[in-house]
Coordinates of C-alpha atoms and ligand atoms in Angstrom, one line a residue:
M1 CA -65.6 163.9 123.5
S2 CA -69.1 163.8 122.1
D3 CA -68.7 167.0 120.0
Q4 CA -68.9 166.1 116.4
P5 CA -66.8 168.3 114.1
D6 CA -68.6 169.5 110.9
N7 CA -66.6 167.3 108.5
E8 CA -67.3 164.2 110.6
K9 CA -71.0 165.3 110.8
Q10 CA -71.3 165.4 107.1
I11 CA -69.6 162.1 106.5
W12 CA -71.8 160.5 109.1
T13 CA -75.0 161.8 107.6
H14 CA -74.0 160.0 104.3
V15 CA -72.9 156.9 106.1
Q16 CA -76.2 156.7 108.0
K17 CA -78.2 157.1 104.9
K18 CA -76.3 154.2 103.2
I19 CA -76.6 152.0 106.3
K20 CA -80.3 152.6 106.3
E21 CA -80.4 150.8 102.9
K22 CA -78.4 147.9 104.2
V23 CA -80.2 147.0 107.5
T24 CA -83.9 146.7 108.5
S25 CA -85.5 149.8 109.8
Q26 CA -85.8 148.2 113.2
Q27 CA -82.1 147.5 113.3
F28 CA -81.4 151.0 112.2
T29 CA -83.4 152.6 114.9
T30 CA -82.2 150.3 117.6
W31 CA -78.5 150.4 116.8
F32 CA -77.5 153.1 114.3
E33 CA -79.6 156.1 114.8
S34 CA -78.0 157.2 118.0
L35 CA -74.4 156.6 116.9
K36 CA -72.1 159.5 116.1
L37 CA -68.8 159.6 114.2
I38 CA -66.6 161.8 116.4
R39 CA -63.1 161.7 114.9
F40 CA -60.6 160.0 112.6
D41 CA -57.3 159.1 113.9
A42 CA -54.7 157.7 111.4
D43 CA -56.6 154.6 110.1
E44 CA -59.1 154.5 112.8
A45 CA -62.7 156.0 112.9
Y46 CA -64.1 156.6 116.4
I47 CA -67.8 156.1 116.8
L48 CA -69.6 157.1 119.9
A49 CA -72.2 154.7 121.1
P50 CA -74.8 155.7 123.7
N51 CA -73.9 153.1 126.2
S52 CA -71.6 150.1 126.6
F53 CA -74.3 147.6 125.8
S54 CA -75.0 148.9 122.4
S55 CA -71.3 149.5 121.8
E56 CA -70.6 145.8 122.6
W57 CA -73.5 144.6 120.5
I58 CA -72.5 146.7 117.5
E59 CA -68.9 145.7 117.8
N60 CA -69.9 142.0 117.7
N61 CA -72.5 142.3 114.9
Y62 CA -72.1 145.4 112.8
T63 CA -68.4 146.5 112.5
D64 CA -68.3 145.1 109.0
V65 CA -71.3 147.2 107.9
L66 CA -69.9 150.2 109.6
S67 CA -66.4 150.0 108.1
S68 CA -67.5 149.0 104.6
T69 CA -70.0 151.9 104.5
L70 CA -67.4 154.3 105.9
G71 CA -65.0 153.1 103.2
E72 CA -67.6 153.7 100.5
V73 CA -68.2 157.3 101.6
T74 CA -64.6 158.3 102.3
N75 CA -62.7 156.0 99.9
T76 CA -60.5 155.1 102.8
C77 CA -60.3 151.9 104.8
Y78 CA -60.9 152.7 108.4
K79 CA -60.8 150.4 111.4
V80 CA -64.0 151.1 113.4
K81 CA -63.4 151.9 117.1
L82 CA -66.6 152.0 119.2
V83 CA -66.4 154.2 122.3
T84 CA -68.7 155.3 125.0
E85 CA -68.3 158.4 127.0
S86 CA -66.4 156.9 129.9
K87 CA -67.0 159.9 132.1
E88 CA -70.6 160.1 131.3
V89 CA -73.2 160.0 134.1
K90 CA -73.8 156.3 134.7
E91 CA -76.6 155.1 132.5
P92 CA -79.5 153.5 134.4
G93 CA -78.9 150.4 132.4
P94 CA -81.3 147.4 132.2
S95 CA -82.3 146.0 135.5
V96 CA -80.7 142.7 134.9
Q97 CA -80.3 140.4 137.9
S98 CA -76.7 139.6 137.5
N99 CA -75.3 136.6 139.1
E100 CA -72.5 138.7 140.4
P101 CA -73.4 139.5 143.9
S102 CA -74.3 143.1 144.8
P103 CA -72.0 144.6 147.3
K104 CA -74.7 144.0 149.9
E105 CA -74.9 140.4 149.0
K106 CA -71.2 139.9 149.0
N107 CA -70.0 140.4 152.5
R108 CA -66.5 140.7 153.8
S109 CA -65.9 137.0 153.8
N110 CA -66.4 136.7 150.0
I111 CA -69.8 135.0 150.4
N112 CA -72.3 135.3 147.7
R113 CA -75.8 135.0 149.2
N114 CA -77.2 133.6 146.0
Y115 CA -75.0 130.5 146.4
S116 CA -77.5 128.7 148.6
F117 CA -78.6 125.0 148.4
N118 CA -82.0 126.3 147.2
N119 CA -80.4 127.8 144.1
F120 CA -78.4 124.8 143.3
L121 CA -79.9 122.5 140.7
V122 CA -79.2 118.8 141.3
G123 CA -78.6 116.4 138.4
P124 CA -76.7 113.2 137.8
C125 CA -73.5 115.2 137.3
N126 CA -73.5 116.7 140.8
R127 CA -75.9 114.6 142.9
L128 CA -73.2 113.0 145.1
A129 CA -71.4 116.2 145.7
H130 CA -74.6 118.0 146.6
A131 CA -75.8 115.2 148.9
A132 CA -72.5 115.2 150.7
A133 CA -72.4 118.9 151.1
L134 CA -75.9 118.9 152.5
A135 CA -75.0 116.2 154.9
V136 CA -72.0 118.1 156.1
S137 CA -74.0 121.2 156.6
E138 CA -76.5 119.2 158.7
S139 CA -73.9 117.4 160.9
P140 CA -70.5 119.1 160.5
G141 CA -67.6 117.2 161.8
T142 CA -69.3 113.8 161.7
A143 CA -70.8 113.2 158.2
Y144 CA -67.8 113.2 155.9
N145 CA -64.6 114.6 157.2
P146 CA -62.9 116.0 155.2
L147 CA -65.2 116.4 152.2
F148 CA -63.2 116.9 149.1
I149 CA -65.1 118.1 146.0
H150 CA -63.3 118.2 142.7
G151 CA -64.2 118.9 139.0
P152 CA -63.5 121.3 136.2
V153 CA -64.1 125.1 136.6
G154 CA -67.5 126.6 136.4
L155 CA -69.4 123.6 137.6
G156 CA -70.5 124.7 141.1
K157 CA -67.7 123.8 143.6
T158 CA -67.6 127.3 145.0
H159 CA -71.4 127.4 145.0
L160 CA -71.6 124.2 147.1
L161 CA -68.9 125.3 149.6
Q162 CA -70.7 128.6 150.1
S163 CA -74.0 126.7 150.4
I164 CA -72.5 124.9 153.4
Y165 CA -71.4 128.2 154.8
L166 CA -74.8 129.8 154.4
A167 CA -76.7 126.8 155.8
L168 CA -74.4 126.6 158.8
Q169 CA -74.8 130.3 159.5
E170 CA -78.5 130.0 159.2
R171 CA -79.0 126.9 161.3
S172 CA -76.6 127.7 164.1
G173 CA -75.2 131.1 164.6
I174 CA -72.7 129.8 167.1
Q175 CA -70.8 127.8 164.6
K176 CA -67.6 129.5 163.6
V177 CA -67.3 128.9 159.9
L178 CA -64.6 130.2 157.7
Y179 CA -64.8 130.1 153.9
M180 CA -61.6 131.0 152.2
P181 CA -60.1 130.7 148.7
C182 CA -56.9 128.8 149.0
E183 CA -55.1 131.7 147.5
S184 CA -56.0 133.8 150.5
F185 CA -54.6 131.1 152.8
V186 CA -51.4 131.1 150.8
N187 CA -51.2 135.0 150.9
H188 CA -51.9 135.0 154.6
Y189 CA -49.1 132.5 155.1
I190 CA -46.7 134.6 153.1
S191 CA -47.6 137.8 154.9
T192 CA -47.1 136.0 158.2
I193 CA -43.6 135.0 157.1
K194 CA -42.9 138.8 156.9
T195 CA -44.6 139.8 160.2
G196 CA -43.6 136.7 162.1
D197 CA -47.0 136.7 164.0
W198 CA -47.5 133.0 163.9
D199 CA -49.7 133.0 167.0
S200 CA -52.4 135.0 165.3
F201 CA -52.0 133.0 162.1
R202 CA -52.6 129.7 163.9
N203 CA -55.3 131.0 166.1
K204 CA -57.3 132.2 163.1
Y205 CA -57.6 128.7 161.7
R206 CA -57.6 126.6 164.8
E207 CA -60.4 128.4 166.6
I208 CA -63.0 127.7 164.0
D209 CA -65.5 124.9 163.8
T210 CA -65.8 124.5 160.0
L211 CA -63.1 125.4 157.5
L212 CA -64.0 125.6 153.9
I213 CA -61.0 126.0 151.6
D214 CA -61.8 126.6 148.0
D215 CA -59.4 125.7 145.1
V216 CA -56.8 123.8 147.2
H217 CA -54.9 123.0 143.9
F218 CA -53.3 126.3 144.6
L219 CA -51.3 124.5 147.3
A220 CA -49.3 123.1 144.5
N221 CA -47.2 126.2 144.3
S222 CA -45.6 126.3 147.7
Q223 CA -44.1 123.5 149.7
S224 CA -43.9 125.5 152.9
T225 CA -47.6 126.5 152.7
R226 CA -48.5 122.9 152.2
E227 CA -46.6 122.1 155.4
E228 CA -48.5 124.7 157.3
F229 CA -51.8 123.6 155.8
F230 CA -51.0 120.0 156.9
H231 CA -50.6 121.2 160.5
T232 CA -53.8 123.2 160.3
F233 CA -55.6 120.2 158.9
N234 CA -54.3 118.0 161.7
A235 CA -55.2 120.4 164.4
L236 CA -58.8 120.8 163.2
Y237 CA -59.3 117.2 162.4
T238 CA -58.1 116.0 165.8
C239 CA -60.7 118.2 167.4
Q240 CA -63.4 116.8 165.0
K241 CA -63.8 120.1 163.3
Q242 CA -65.2 119.9 159.8
I243 CA -63.0 120.5 156.8
V244 CA -64.3 120.9 153.3
L245 CA -62.0 121.3 150.3
S246 CA -62.5 121.9 146.6
S247 CA -60.0 121.5 143.8
D248 CA -60.0 121.4 140.0
C249 CA -58.5 117.9 140.1
P250 CA -58.5 114.9 142.4
P251 CA -56.0 115.1 145.3
E252 CA -53.4 112.8 143.7
E253 CA -53.3 115.0 140.6
I254 CA -52.4 118.2 142.5
P255 CA -48.9 118.8 141.3
A256 CA -46.1 118.2 143.8
I257 CA -48.5 117.3 146.6
E258 CA -47.1 115.0 149.3
E259 CA -48.5 111.6 149.9
R260 CA -49.3 112.5 153.5
L261 CA -51.7 115.2 152.4
I262 CA -53.3 113.0 149.8
S263 CA -53.9 110.4 152.4
R264 CA -55.4 113.0 154.8
F265 CA -57.8 114.0 152.0
R266 CA -58.8 110.4 151.5
W267 CA -59.9 110.0 155.1
G268 CA -63.2 111.4 154.3
L269 CA -65.2 111.5 151.1
I270 CA -63.8 112.5 147.7
T271 CA -66.5 113.4 145.2
R272 CA -66.4 114.7 141.7
I273 CA -68.7 117.1 139.8
D274 CA -69.1 116.4 136.1
P275 CA -70.2 118.7 133.4
P276 CA -74.0 118.7 133.1
G277 CA -75.7 116.5 130.5
F278 CA -78.3 117.8 128.2
E279 CA -81.3 117.4 130.5
T280 CA -79.5 119.0 133.4
S281 CA -78.3 121.9 131.2
V282 CA -81.9 122.5 130.2
A283 CA -83.1 122.4 133.8
I284 CA -80.3 124.8 134.9
I285 CA -81.1 127.2 132.1
Q286 CA -84.8 127.2 133.2
K287 CA -83.9 127.7 136.8
K288 CA -81.5 130.5 136.1
T289 CA -83.9 132.3 133.7
A290 CA -86.6 132.1 136.3
L291 CA -84.3 133.6 138.9
M292 CA -83.5 136.4 136.4
N293 CA -87.2 137.0 135.6
M294 CA -86.5 136.1 132.0
E295 CA -89.2 134.4 130.1
I296 CA -88.0 131.8 127.7
T297 CA -89.7 128.9 125.9
Y298 CA -88.7 125.3 126.0
D299 CA -87.2 125.5 122.5
V300 CA -85.0 128.4 123.5
A301 CA -83.8 126.5 126.6
R302 CA -83.1 123.5 124.4
Y303 CA -81.2 125.5 121.8
L304 CA -79.1 127.1 124.5
A305 CA -78.4 123.7 126.1
E306 CA -77.4 122.2 122.8
N307 CA -75.0 125.0 122.1
A308 CA -73.7 125.7 125.6
T309 CA -70.2 125.0 126.7
S310 CA -69.9 122.6 129.6
S311 CA -69.3 125.4 132.1
I312 CA -72.4 126.6 134.0
R313 CA -70.6 129.9 134.5
E314 CA -70.5 130.3 130.8
I315 CA -74.1 129.4 130.4
E316 CA -74.9 132.1 133.0
G317 CA -72.9 134.6 131.0
T318 CA -74.8 133.8 127.8
L319 CA -78.1 134.2 129.6
T320 CA -77.1 137.6 131.1
N321 CA -76.1 138.8 127.6
I322 CA -79.3 137.7 126.1
N323 CA -81.3 139.4 128.8
K324 CA -79.3 142.6 128.4
Y325 CA -79.8 142.7 124.7
A326 CA -83.4 141.8 124.9
I327 CA -84.0 144.7 127.3
I328 CA -82.0 147.2 125.4
S329 CA -83.5 146.3 122.0
E330 CA -86.9 145.7 123.5
N331 CA -87.0 142.3 121.8
K332 CA -88.9 139.2 122.8
I333 CA -86.6 136.4 123.7
D334 CA -87.5 133.9 121.0
L335 CA -85.4 131.4 119.1
D336 CA -84.5 133.9 116.3
F337 CA -83.4 136.6 118.7
V338 CA -81.3 134.1 120.7
K339 CA -79.7 132.8 117.6
Q340 CA -78.9 136.4 116.6
V341 CA -77.4 137.2 120.0
I342 CA -75.2 134.2 120.4
G343 CA -74.4 134.2 116.8
R344 CA -73.8 131.1 114.8
P345 CA -72.1 129.1 117.5
T346 CA -68.5 128.9 116.5
K347 CA -67.7 125.9 118.6
H348 CA -71.0 124.1 118.0
K349 CA -71.2 121.5 120.7
S350 CA -71.4 118.7 118.3
Y351 CA -70.7 116.1 120.9
I352 CA -69.5 112.7 120.0
G353 CA -72.4 110.5 121.0
I354 CA -72.0 107.3 122.9
E355 CA -73.7 105.4 120.1
E356 CA -70.7 106.4 117.9
I357 CA -68.3 105.0 120.5
L358 CA -70.3 101.8 121.0
G359 CA -70.5 101.3 117.2
T360 CA -66.7 101.6 116.7
V361 CA -65.8 99.6 119.8
T362 CA -68.1 96.6 119.0
K363 CA -66.8 96.6 115.4
H364 CA -63.2 96.6 116.4
F365 CA -63.5 93.9 119.0
G366 CA -66.0 91.9 117.1
V367 CA -68.6 91.8 119.9
Q368 CA -72.3 92.5 120.0
L369 CA -73.9 95.5 121.7
S370 CA -76.0 93.1 123.7
Q371 CA -72.9 91.4 125.0
L372 CA -71.6 94.8 126.2
H373 CA -74.9 95.4 128.0
S374 CA -74.9 91.9 129.5
K375 CA -73.5 91.0 132.9
R376 CA -71.1 88.4 131.4
K377 CA -67.6 88.6 132.8
L378 CA -65.6 86.9 130.0
K379 CA -62.4 88.8 129.4
S380 CA -63.2 89.1 125.7
I381 CA -66.3 91.1 126.7
T382 CA -65.2 92.9 129.8
L383 CA -62.3 94.6 128.0
P384 CA -64.4 96.1 125.2
R385 CA -67.0 97.0 127.7
Q386 CA -64.5 98.9 129.9
V387 CA -62.9 100.5 126.8
A388 CA -66.3 101.8 125.8
M389 CA -66.9 103.3 129.2
H390 CA -63.4 104.9 129.2
L391 CA -63.9 106.4 125.8
A392 CA -67.3 107.7 126.8
R393 CA -65.7 109.4 129.8
K394 CA -63.0 110.8 127.6
L395 CA -64.9 111.9 124.5
T396 CA -68.5 112.7 125.6
N397 CA -69.8 115.0 128.2
L398 CA -72.1 112.4 129.7
S399 CA -72.0 111.9 133.4
L400 CA -71.0 108.7 135.1
E401 CA -74.7 107.8 135.7
E402 CA -75.6 108.5 132.1
I403 CA -72.8 106.3 130.8
G404 CA -73.9 103.6 133.2
G405 CA -77.4 103.9 131.8
F406 CA -76.1 103.3 128.2
M407 CA -74.0 100.4 129.3
G408 CA -76.9 98.2 130.3
G409 CA -77.9 100.1 133.5
R410 CA -74.7 99.9 135.3
D411 CA -73.9 101.8 138.5
H412 CA -71.8 105.0 138.2
T413 CA -69.1 103.4 140.4
T414 CA -68.7 100.6 137.8
V415 CA -68.1 103.3 135.1
M416 CA -65.6 105.0 137.3
H417 CA -63.8 101.8 138.0
A418 CA -63.7 100.8 134.3
D419 CA -62.4 104.3 133.4
E420 CA -59.6 104.1 136.0
K421 CA -58.7 100.6 135.0
I422 CA -58.3 101.4 131.3
K423 CA -56.5 104.6 132.1
N424 CA -53.9 102.6 134.1
L425 CA -53.7 99.9 131.4
R426 CA -53.1 102.7 128.9
K427 CA -50.1 103.8 130.8
Q428 CA -48.7 100.3 131.3
D429 CA -49.6 98.4 128.1
R430 CA -48.4 99.7 124.7
N431 CA -50.7 97.5 122.7
I432 CA -53.7 98.8 124.6
S433 CA -52.6 102.3 124.3
A434 CA -52.1 101.9 120.5
T435 CA -55.6 100.3 120.2
L436 CA -57.2 103.2 122.1
R437 CA -55.4 105.8 120.0
K438 CA -56.7 104.0 116.9
L439 CA -60.2 103.8 118.2
E440 CA -60.2 107.5 119.2
T441 CA -59.0 108.5 115.8
T442 CA -61.6 106.4 114.0
I443 CA -64.4 107.8 116.2
K444 CA -63.4 111.4 115.7
K445 CA -63.0 110.9 112.0
Q446 CA -66.4 109.3 111.6
H447 CA -67.9 112.0 113.8
K448 CA -66.6 114.8 111.5
Q449 CA -68.1 113.2 108.4
Ligands
LIG1 P1 -66.5 126.4 140.3 O1 -66.2 126.9 141.7 O2 -66.7 124.9 140.2 O3 -65.6 127.0 139.2 P2 -68.9 128.0 140.7 O4 -69.4 127.4 141.9 O5 -68.2 129.3 140.7 O6 -67.9 127.0 139.9 O7 -70.1 128.0 139.6 C1 -70.1 128.9 138.5 C2 -71.5 129.4 138.4 O8 -72.4 128.4 138.0 C3 -72.0 130.0 139.7 O9 -72.7 131.2 139.4 C4 -73.0 129.0 140.2 O10 -74.1 129.6 140.9 C5 -73.5 128.3 138.9 N1 -73.8 126.9 139.1 C6 -72.9 125.9 139.1 N2 -73.5 124.7 139.3 C7 -74.9 125.0 139.5 C8 -76.0 124.2 139.7 N3 -76.0 122.9 139.8 N4 -77.2 124.9 139.9 C9 -77.3 126.2 139.7 N5 -76.2 127.0 139.5 C10 -75.0 126.4 139.4
LIG2 MG1 -64.7 128.1 142.3

């Protein structure tokens, strides 16, 4: 594959010469020198990159330069296809500490040894979930049973469930702990329908001391699995065995779920993980980079936090990429380099700020900000106050605690209550729902300006 026919060789020499004039010499040596044009195929030009990292980098950053220069030399418009020799001997590659577990770290039960309590950064967005998980790992079956953790993807639910697993394993080897993605439970159930071996199915779950089921929203898909899950739950609960569940939504929002299961989930503690606020994002970035032996300055961490999506998994992906490219291009990870790697953020996280919400809400209802902050319980003030908290939940990525802070130092439960109340009003009262729509439109419009 890497043979370069004469014609292609000649063309490539011209192309490289021209590219040299378009990019810096450092860019040329890092990215272009070792490329080879290997063949043309209809309207495609195949270019061989030395490894997948440079191929990915060039594809993201330099395809325009490559195709335009190829066009200049050949007078034909080619689509550039970057390839690597797939059968080549594996490149040593940079020694990046990936967050993916190595086969050794990942044992048969899907456990990632990096998902320990020690590696979990606590902030306002996950404080309750973390405290509850820790308590469960210290006294399973008695602290909170069941413990139900919910929140959007990529925010640490699996991490916390596995932290419980790891802590229990470490503290008492005699505890029988089972961690299982719900999908595996569903698959096990379905395969048991075929084999009919219900004894071994039931024994598997009923013999354990702590059952950790991840992503229980998967139960939505099958009524009969929910039925079986219900019996498993009851059997364990009756024997005071610990049950921990995670889901991407609160119990009552799992589609098609029966009330009796929802009420079982409510017997214990239901806690939610929110997207990290700015400070927590910075702290997570600093913790992750330290774990990866990446040296970054505070302004880089800040920039990354400002431009990060709300998912910690995505933040990790960005860090891994930056590290890879820094190693391969032998660059220092400074602000310029990071900007270059993550590109001009397309979805710049230009968050709506709570100040914008408060401004619009006070103006609409004709109240003062100090009145919203106050403890006064007049309806003419409580309604705008609750509306502001609801809109802050909906439109910003601030945590409950952070919103409480902006609302005159209120507790996170007050924010949660206000949010729930307005959500319900929104469903029942057309006037309120029209007002809220209008407020949202105004806030978004002002924000764009
Ligand atoms: P979820 O199960 O909620 O989709 P995960 O538990 O898989 O999310 O988390 C995604 C990634 O983010 C994991 O690599 C996890 O280690 C990391 N992560 C999430 N929350 C934290 C945190 N608070 N501190 C450190 N790492 C975190
Ligand atoms: Mg998960």
